[in-house]
Short mmCIF file of C-alpha atoms and ligand atoms in Angstrom, two decimals:
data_model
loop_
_atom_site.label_atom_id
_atom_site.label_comp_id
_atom_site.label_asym_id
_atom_site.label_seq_id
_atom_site.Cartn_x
_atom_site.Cartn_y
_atom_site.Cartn_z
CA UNK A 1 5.59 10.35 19.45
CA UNK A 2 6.60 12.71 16.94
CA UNK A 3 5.18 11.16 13.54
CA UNK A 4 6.16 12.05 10.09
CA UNK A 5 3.64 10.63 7.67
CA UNK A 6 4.81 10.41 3.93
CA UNK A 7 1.68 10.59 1.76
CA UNK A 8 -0.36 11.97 3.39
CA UNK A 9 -2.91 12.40 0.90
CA UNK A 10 -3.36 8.97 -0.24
CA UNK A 11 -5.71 5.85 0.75
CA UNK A 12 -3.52 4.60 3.39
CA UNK A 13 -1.72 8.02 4.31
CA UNK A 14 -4.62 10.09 5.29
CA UNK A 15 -6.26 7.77 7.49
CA UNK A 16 -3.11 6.60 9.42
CA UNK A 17 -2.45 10.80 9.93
CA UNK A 18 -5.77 10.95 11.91
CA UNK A 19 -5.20 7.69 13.50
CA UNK A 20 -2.38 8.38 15.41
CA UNK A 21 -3.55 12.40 15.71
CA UNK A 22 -6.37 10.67 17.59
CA UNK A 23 -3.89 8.31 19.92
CA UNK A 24 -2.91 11.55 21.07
CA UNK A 25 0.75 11.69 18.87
CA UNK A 26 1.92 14.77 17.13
CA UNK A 27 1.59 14.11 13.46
CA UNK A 28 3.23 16.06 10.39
CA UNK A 29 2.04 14.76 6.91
CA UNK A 30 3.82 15.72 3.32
CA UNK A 31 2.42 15.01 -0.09
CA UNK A 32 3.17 16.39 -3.34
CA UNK A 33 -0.09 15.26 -4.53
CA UNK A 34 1.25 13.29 -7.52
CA UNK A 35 -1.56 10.27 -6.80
CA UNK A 36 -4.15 13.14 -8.28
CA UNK A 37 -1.85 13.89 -11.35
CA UNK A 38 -1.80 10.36 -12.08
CA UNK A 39 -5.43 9.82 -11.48
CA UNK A 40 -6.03 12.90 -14.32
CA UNK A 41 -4.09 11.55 -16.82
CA UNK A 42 -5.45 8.14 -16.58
CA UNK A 43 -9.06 9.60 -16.75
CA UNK A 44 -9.79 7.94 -13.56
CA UNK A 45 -11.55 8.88 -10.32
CA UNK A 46 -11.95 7.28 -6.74
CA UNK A 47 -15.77 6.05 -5.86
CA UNK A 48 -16.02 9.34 -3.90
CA UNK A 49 -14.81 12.64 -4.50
CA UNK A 50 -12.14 13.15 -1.90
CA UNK A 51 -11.63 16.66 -0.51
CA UNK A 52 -8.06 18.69 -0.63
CA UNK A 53 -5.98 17.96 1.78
CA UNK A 54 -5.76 20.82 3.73
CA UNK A 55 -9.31 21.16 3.49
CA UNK A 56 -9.11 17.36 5.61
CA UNK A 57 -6.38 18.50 7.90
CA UNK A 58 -8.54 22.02 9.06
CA UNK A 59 -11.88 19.78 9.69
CA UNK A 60 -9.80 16.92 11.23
CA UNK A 61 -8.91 20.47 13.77
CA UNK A 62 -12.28 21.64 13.80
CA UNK A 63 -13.70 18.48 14.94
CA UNK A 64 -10.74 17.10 17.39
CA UNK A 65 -8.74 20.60 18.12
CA UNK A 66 -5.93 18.53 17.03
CA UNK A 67 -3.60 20.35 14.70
CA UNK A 68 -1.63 18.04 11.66
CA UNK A 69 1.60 19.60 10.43
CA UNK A 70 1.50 19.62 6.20
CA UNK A 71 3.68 20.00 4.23
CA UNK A 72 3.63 20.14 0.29
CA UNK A 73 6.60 18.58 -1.53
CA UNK A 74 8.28 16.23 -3.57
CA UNK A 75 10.76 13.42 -2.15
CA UNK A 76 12.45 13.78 -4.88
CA UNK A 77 13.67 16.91 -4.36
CA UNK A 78 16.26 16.28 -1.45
CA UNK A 79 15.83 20.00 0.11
CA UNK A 80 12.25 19.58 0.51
CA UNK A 81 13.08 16.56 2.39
CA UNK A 82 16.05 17.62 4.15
CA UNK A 83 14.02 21.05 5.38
CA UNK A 84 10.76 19.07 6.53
CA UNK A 85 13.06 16.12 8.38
CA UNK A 86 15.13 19.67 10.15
CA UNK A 87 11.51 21.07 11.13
CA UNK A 88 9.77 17.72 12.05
CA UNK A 89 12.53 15.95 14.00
CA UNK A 90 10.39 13.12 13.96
CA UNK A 91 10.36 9.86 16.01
CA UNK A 92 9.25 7.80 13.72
CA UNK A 93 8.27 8.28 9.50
CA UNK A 94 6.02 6.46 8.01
CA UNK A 95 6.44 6.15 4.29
CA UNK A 96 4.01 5.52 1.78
CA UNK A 97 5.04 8.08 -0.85
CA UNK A 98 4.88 6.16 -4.26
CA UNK A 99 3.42 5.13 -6.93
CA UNK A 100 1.65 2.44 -5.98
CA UNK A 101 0.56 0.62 -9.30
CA UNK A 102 1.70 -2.33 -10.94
CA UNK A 103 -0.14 -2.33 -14.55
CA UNK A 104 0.65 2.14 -14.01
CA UNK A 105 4.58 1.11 -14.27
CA UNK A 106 3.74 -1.47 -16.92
CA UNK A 107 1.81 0.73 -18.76
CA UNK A 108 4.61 2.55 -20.98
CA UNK A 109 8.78 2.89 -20.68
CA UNK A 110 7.52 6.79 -19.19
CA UNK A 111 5.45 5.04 -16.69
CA UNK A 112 7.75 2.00 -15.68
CA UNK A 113 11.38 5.15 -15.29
CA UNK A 114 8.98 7.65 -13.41
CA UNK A 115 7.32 5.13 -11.07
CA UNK A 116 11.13 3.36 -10.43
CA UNK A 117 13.12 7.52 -10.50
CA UNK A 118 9.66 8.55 -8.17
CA UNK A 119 9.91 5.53 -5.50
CA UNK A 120 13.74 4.81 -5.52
CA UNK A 121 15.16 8.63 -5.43
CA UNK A 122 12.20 9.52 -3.01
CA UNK A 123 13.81 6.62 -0.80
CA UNK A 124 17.23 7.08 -1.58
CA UNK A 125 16.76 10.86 -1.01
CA UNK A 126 14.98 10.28 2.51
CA UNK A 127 18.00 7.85 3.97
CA UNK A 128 20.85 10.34 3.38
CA UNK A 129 18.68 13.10 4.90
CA UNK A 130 18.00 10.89 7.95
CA UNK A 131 21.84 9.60 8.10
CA UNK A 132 22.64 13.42 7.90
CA UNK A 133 19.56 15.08 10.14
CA UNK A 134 18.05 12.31 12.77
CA UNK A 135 19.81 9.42 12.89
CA UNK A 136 18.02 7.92 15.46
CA UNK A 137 14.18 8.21 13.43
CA UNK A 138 12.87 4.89 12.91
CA UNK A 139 12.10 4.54 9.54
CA UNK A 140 8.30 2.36 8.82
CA UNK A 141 8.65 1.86 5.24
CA UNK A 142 5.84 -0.22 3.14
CA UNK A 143 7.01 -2.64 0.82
CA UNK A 144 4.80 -5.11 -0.56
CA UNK A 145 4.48 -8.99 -0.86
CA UNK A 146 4.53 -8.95 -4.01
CA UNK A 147 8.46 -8.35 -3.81
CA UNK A 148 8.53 -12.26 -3.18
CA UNK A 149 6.94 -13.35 -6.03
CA UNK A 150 5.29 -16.77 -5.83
CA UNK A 151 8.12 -19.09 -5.07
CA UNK A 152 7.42 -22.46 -4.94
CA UNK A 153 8.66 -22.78 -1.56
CA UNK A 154 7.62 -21.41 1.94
CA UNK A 155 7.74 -17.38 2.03
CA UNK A 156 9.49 -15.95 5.24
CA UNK A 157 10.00 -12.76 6.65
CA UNK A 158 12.49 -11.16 4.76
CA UNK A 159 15.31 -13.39 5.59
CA UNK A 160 16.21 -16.89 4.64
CA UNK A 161 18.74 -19.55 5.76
CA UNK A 162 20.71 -21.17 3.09
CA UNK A 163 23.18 -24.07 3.64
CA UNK A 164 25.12 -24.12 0.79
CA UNK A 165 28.51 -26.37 0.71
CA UNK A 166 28.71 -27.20 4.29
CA UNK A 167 28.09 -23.44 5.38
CA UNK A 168 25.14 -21.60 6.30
CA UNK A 169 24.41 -18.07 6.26
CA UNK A 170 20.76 -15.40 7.00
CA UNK A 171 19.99 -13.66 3.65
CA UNK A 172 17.40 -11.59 2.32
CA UNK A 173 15.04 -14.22 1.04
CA UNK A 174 15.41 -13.86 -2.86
CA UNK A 175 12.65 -11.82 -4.58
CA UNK A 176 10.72 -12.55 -7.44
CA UNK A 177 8.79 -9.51 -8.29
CA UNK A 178 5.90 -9.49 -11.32
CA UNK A 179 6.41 -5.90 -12.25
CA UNK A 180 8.61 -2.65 -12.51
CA UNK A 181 6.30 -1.12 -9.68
CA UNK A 182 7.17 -4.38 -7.51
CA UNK A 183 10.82 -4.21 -8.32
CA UNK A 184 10.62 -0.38 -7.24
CA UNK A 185 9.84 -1.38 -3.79
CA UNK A 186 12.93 -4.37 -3.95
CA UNK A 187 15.46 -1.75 -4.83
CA UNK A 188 14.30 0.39 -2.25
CA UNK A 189 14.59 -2.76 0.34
CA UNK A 190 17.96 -3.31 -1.17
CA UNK A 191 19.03 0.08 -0.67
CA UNK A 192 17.16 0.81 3.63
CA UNK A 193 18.86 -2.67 4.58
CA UNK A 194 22.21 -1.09 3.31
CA UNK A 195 22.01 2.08 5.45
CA UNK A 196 21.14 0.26 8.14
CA UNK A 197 24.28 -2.39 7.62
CA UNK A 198 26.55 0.70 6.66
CA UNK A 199 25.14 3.57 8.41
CA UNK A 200 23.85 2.30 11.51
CA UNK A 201 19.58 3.91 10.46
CA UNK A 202 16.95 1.84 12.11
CA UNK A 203 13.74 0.74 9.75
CA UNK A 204 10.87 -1.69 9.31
CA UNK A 205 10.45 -2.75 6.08
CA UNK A 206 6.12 -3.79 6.10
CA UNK A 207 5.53 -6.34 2.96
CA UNK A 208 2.22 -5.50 3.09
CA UNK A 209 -0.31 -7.68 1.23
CA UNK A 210 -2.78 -6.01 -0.74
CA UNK A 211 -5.53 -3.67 1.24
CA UNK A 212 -9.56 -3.78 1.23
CA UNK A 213 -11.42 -1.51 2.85
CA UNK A 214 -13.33 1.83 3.03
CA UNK A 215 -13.63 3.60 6.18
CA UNK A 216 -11.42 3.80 9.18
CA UNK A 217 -13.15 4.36 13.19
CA UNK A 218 -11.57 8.08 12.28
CA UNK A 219 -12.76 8.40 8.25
CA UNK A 220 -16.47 8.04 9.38
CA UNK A 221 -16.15 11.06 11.68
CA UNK A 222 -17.41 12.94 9.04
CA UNK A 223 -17.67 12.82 5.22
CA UNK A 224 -15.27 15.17 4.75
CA UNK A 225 -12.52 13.11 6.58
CA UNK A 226 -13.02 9.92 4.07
CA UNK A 227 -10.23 8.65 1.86
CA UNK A 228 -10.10 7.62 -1.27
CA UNK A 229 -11.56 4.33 -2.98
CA UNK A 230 -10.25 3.02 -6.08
CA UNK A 231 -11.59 0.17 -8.25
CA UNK A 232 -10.47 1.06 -11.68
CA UNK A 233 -7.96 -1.27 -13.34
CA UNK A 234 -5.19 0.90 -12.76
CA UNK A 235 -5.28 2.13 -8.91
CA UNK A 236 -8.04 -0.60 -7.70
CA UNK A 237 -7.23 -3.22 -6.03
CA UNK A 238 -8.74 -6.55 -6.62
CA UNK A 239 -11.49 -7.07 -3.91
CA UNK A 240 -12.48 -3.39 -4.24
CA UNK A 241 -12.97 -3.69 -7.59
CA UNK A 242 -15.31 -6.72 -7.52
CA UNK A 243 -17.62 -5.28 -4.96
CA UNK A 244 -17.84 -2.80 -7.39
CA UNK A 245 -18.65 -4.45 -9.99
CA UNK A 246 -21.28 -6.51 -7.99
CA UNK A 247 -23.24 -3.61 -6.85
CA UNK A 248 -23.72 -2.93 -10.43
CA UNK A 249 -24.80 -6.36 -11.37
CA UNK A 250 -21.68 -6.48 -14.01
CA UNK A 251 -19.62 -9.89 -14.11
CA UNK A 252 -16.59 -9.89 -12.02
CA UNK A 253 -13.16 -9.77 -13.98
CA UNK A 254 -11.41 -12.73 -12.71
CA UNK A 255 -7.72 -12.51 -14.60
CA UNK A 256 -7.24 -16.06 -16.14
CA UNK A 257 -7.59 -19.10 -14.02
CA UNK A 258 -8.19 -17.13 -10.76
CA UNK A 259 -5.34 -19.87 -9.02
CA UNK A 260 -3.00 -16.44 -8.14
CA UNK A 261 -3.32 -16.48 -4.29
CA UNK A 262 -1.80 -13.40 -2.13
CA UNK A 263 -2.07 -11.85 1.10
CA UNK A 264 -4.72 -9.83 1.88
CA UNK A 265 -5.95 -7.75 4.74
CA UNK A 266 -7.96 -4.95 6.23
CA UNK A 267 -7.64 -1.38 5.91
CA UNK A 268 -8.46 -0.89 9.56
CA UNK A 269 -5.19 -3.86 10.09
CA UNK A 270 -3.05 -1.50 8.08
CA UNK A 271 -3.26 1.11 10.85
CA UNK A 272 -2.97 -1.58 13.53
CA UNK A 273 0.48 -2.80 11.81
CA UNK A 274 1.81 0.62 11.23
CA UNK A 275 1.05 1.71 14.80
CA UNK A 276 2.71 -1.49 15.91
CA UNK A 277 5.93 -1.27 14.21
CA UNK A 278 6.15 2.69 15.24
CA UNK A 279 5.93 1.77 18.88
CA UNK A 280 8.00 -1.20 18.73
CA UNK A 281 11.24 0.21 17.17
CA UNK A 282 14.06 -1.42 15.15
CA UNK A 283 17.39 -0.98 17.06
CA UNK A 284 20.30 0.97 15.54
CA UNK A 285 21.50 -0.94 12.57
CA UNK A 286 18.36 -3.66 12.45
CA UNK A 287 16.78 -4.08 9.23
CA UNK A 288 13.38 -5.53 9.92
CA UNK A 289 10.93 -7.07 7.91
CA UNK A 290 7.56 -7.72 8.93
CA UNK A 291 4.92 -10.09 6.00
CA UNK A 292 2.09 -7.52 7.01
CA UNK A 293 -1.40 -9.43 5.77
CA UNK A 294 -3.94 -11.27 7.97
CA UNK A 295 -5.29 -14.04 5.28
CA UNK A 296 -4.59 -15.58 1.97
CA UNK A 297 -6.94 -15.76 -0.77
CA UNK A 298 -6.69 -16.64 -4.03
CA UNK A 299 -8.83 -14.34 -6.57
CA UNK A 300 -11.36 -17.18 -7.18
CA UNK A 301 -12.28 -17.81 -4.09
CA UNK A 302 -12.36 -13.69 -3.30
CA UNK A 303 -15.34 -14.04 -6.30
CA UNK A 304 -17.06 -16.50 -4.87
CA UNK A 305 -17.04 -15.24 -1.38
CA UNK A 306 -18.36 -11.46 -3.29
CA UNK A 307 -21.09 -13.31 -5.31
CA UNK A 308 -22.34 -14.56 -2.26
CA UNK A 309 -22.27 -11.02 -0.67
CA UNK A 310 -24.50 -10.45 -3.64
CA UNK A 311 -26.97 -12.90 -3.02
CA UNK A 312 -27.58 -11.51 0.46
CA UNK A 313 -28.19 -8.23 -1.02
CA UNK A 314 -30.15 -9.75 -3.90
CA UNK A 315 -27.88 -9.34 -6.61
CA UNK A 316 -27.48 -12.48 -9.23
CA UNK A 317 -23.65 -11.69 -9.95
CA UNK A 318 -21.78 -13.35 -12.52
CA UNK A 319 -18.44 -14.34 -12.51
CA UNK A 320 -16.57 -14.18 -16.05
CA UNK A 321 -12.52 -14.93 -16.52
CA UNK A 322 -11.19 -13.07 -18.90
CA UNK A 323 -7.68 -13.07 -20.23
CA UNK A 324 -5.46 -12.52 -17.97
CA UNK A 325 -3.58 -8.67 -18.89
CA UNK A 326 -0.31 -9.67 -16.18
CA UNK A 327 2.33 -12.66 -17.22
CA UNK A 328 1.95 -14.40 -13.66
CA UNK A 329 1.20 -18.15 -12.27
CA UNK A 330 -2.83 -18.88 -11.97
CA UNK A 331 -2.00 -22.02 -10.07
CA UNK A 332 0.72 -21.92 -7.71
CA UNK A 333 2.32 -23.37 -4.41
CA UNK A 334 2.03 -20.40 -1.95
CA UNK A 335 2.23 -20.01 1.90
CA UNK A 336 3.37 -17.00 3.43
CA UNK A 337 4.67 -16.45 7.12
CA UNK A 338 3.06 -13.66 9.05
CA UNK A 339 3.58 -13.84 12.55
CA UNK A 340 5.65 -11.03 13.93
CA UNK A 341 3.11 -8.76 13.85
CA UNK A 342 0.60 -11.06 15.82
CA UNK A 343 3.58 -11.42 18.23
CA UNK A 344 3.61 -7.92 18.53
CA UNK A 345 0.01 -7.82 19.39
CA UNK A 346 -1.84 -7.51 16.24
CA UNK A 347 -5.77 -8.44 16.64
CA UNK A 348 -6.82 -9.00 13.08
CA UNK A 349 -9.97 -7.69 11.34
CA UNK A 350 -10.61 -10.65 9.19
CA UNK A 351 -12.85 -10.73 5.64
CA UNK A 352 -16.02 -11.88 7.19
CA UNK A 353 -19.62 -11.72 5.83
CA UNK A 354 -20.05 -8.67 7.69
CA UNK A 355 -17.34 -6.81 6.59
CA UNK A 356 -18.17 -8.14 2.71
CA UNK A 357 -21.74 -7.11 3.43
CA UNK A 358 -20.85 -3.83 5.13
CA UNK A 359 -18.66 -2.56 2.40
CA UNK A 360 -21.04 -3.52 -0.35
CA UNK A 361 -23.74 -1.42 1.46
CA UNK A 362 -21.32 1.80 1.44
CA UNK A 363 -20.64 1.13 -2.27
CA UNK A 364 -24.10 0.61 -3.38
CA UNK A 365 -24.76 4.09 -1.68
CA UNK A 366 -22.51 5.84 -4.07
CA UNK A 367 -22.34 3.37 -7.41
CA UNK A 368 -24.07 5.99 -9.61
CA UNK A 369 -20.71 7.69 -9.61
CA UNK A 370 -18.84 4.53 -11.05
CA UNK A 371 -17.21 4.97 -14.48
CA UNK A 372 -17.54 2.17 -15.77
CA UNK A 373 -15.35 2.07 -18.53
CA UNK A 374 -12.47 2.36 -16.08
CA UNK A 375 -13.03 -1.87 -14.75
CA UNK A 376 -12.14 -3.74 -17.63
CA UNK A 377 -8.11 -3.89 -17.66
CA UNK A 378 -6.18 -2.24 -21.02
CA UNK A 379 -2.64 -2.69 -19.95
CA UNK A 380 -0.65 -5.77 -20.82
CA UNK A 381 2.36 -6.87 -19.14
CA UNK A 382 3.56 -8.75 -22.81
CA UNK A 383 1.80 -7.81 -26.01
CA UNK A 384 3.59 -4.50 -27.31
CA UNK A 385 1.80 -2.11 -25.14
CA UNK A 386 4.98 -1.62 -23.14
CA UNK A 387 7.07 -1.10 -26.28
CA UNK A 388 5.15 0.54 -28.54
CA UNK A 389 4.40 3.88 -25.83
CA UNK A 390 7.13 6.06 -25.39
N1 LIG B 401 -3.08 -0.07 -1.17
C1 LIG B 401 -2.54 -1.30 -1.19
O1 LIG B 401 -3.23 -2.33 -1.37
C2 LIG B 401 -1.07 -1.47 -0.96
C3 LIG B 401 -0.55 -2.77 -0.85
C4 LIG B 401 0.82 -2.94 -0.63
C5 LIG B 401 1.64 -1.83 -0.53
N2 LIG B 401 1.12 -0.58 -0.66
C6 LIG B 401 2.04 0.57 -0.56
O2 LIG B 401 1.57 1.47 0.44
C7 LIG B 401 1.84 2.82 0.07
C8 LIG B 401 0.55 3.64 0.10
O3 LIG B 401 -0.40 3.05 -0.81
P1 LIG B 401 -1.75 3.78 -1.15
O4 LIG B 401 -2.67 2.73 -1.68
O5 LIG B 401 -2.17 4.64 0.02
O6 LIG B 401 -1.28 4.72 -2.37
P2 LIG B 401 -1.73 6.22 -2.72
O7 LIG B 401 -1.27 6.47 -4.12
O8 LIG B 401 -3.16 6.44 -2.41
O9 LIG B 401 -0.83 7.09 -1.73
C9 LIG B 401 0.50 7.44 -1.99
C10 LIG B 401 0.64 8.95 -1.78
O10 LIG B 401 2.03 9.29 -1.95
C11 LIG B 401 2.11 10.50 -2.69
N3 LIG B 401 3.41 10.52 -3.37
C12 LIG B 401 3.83 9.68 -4.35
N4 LIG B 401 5.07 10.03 -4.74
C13 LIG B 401 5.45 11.10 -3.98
C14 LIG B 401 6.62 11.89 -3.93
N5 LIG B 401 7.66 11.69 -4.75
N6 LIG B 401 6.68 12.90 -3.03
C15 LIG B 401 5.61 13.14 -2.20
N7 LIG B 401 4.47 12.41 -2.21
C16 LIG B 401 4.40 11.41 -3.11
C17 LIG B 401 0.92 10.44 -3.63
O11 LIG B 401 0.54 11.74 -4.08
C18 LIG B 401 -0.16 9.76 -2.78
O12 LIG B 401 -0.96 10.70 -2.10
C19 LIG B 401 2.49 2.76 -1.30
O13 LIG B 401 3.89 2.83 -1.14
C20 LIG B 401 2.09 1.40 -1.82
O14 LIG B 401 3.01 0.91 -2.76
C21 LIG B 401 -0.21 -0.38 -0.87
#
């Protein structure tokens, strides 16, 4: 397959480039490299220092011989898109180019317009230039769970049936999303199922739950290959941030009760998915959605499981809950479904000691570079925060 990656430089991005590089596919990748801006004005640095991007992309040749197209460019400019989608007549694009933060786009009214201007015009910009240049690419787009919300009823994949006076109809299941970053990603589901109603464009749309994990079977090739690791308030996600905090023997922010229960899964599963869904195409005109996590956990029972990773390593961690920055349920009804990629052959790389154990041994390995005063969170979904920054 021709593969266009989108974001290539970020967590996800880089290490689903080399993947399929190493399956033998021809892969392009595009950034514009934003992720680093961001990181700069935030003050905040991944766990490692992560080399450039072309700097990853020559030693990724060096060691395999396998070339990676890049490109450098903005989605939101629609003739950088329109040139690289003319160049890379790709197969199949897999797009991860946003910003990916919830308390970022809560942050200020700056924050909350560039994160929704950045991920819907990047979107919008990339389905007119496939309707116009390769109508037949197969658009794998990641969306998140967190577009659902936590409904007190079953979550399906994408699509519910209503019966509603006598009649029943298939419609998107109704979203419920706990930030301007989340709503982003609804708009942008909203506005791929439309070209592929109106226009005919194929596309996955991958709810994917929210990703642990450090190294890929292709990041531990060689340092200079790794991707980046985030466990700062802002661009850390929860589990990474805990182990984190563990290997430094500092308490473990739970947010409030610690009730809020989401999908989670495996960095090494996100590559798995993506690779699924690129093989197994969408026909002309499907809009599919795929829930794309392995297990549900809810925070407090992530802590516990980390302070007894700690234990085994020695470590007398603390747990402390702490009041909770997000307006969001801490106790909650939630069960989502997540079986079309298992039908598709998905072998899951679940959260066992191991892995815990594993990933706290990388971290302790580099924890003098930690910033500390990055963990604790400083941006409030309610409280003024939002109003008072321009
Ligand atoms: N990491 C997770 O836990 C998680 C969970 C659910 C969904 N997602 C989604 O997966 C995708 C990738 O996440 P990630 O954690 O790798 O994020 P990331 O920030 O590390 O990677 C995103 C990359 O896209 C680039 N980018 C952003 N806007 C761009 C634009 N306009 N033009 C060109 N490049 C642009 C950034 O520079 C960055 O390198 C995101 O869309 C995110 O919302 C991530």
């Amino acid at each position: 397959m021709r593969v266009l990656i989108l974001g290539g430089d970020g967590y996800l991005g880089w290490p689903t480039a080399i993947h399929f590089s190493a399956a033998g596919d021809e892969v392009w990748v595009a950034d514009n490299f934003a992720k680093r801006q961001w990181e700069l004005e935030e003050g905040i640095q991944p766990l490692r220092p992560v080399p450039t991007l072309h700097r990853r992309v020559a030693r990724w040749r060096e060691l395999t011989n396998n070339p990676i197209h890049l490109r450098v460019g903005d989605l939101t400019n629609h003739r950088f898109v329109y040139k690289l989608l003319e160049e890379a007549r790709p197969d199949a694009i897999v797009h991860y180019a946003e910003q990916p933060s919830a308390p970022y786009s809560m942050q200020s009214r700056t924050t909350a317009v560039n994160t929704q201007v950045n991920n819907v015009a990047g979107t919008m910009n990339l389905l007119f230039g496939i309707q116009a240049i390769c109508p037949d690419t197969h658009l794998v787009k990641l969306g998140t769970m967190g577009e659902y919300g936590t409904p007190n009823i079953d979550i399906e994949e994408g699509y519910l049936t209503v019966e509603h006076n006598g009649r029943t109809d298939t419609v998107l299941y109704p979203k419920l999303p706990g930030s301007f970053y989340h709503l982003s990603k609804v708009h942008d589901s909203n506005n791929i199922y439309f070209a592929c109603r109106i226009w005919g464009l194929r596309a996955t749309d991958l709810n994917q739950g929210v990703v642990y994990g450090i190294d890929t079977d292709q990041t531990v090739l060689d340092e200079t290959l790794a991707t980046s690791f985030h466990y700062d308030h802002v661009f850390g996600t929860v589990l990474n941030r805990f182990l984190v905090q563990a290997s430094l023997d500092l308490p473990l922010t739970v947010y409030g009760k610690g009730g809020q229960t989401r999908g989670f899964l495996n960095i090494r599963d996100t590559l798995q998915c993506v690779e699924l869904a690129a093989r197994n195409p969408a026909d002309r005109g499907e809009f599919r959605v795929f829930n794309q996590f392995t297990e549900q956990f809810s925070v407090r029972r992530l802590a516990e499981m980390v302070v007894a990773a700690g234990g085994r390593h020695g470590l007398d961690v603390k747990v402390d809950q702490i009041e909770n920055p997000r307006v969001e349920r801490e106790e909650h009804y939630y069960n989502a479904r997540h079986s079309k990629l298992a039908d598709l052959g998905l072998v899951p790389h679940l959260l066992t000691d191991a892995v815990l154990d594993d990933m706290l041994d990388t971290i302790v390995r580099h924890n003098a570079a930690v910033d500390t005063s990055t963990l604790m969170p400083s941006i409030r979904w309610a409280g003024g925060q939002v109003a008072a920054k321009a």
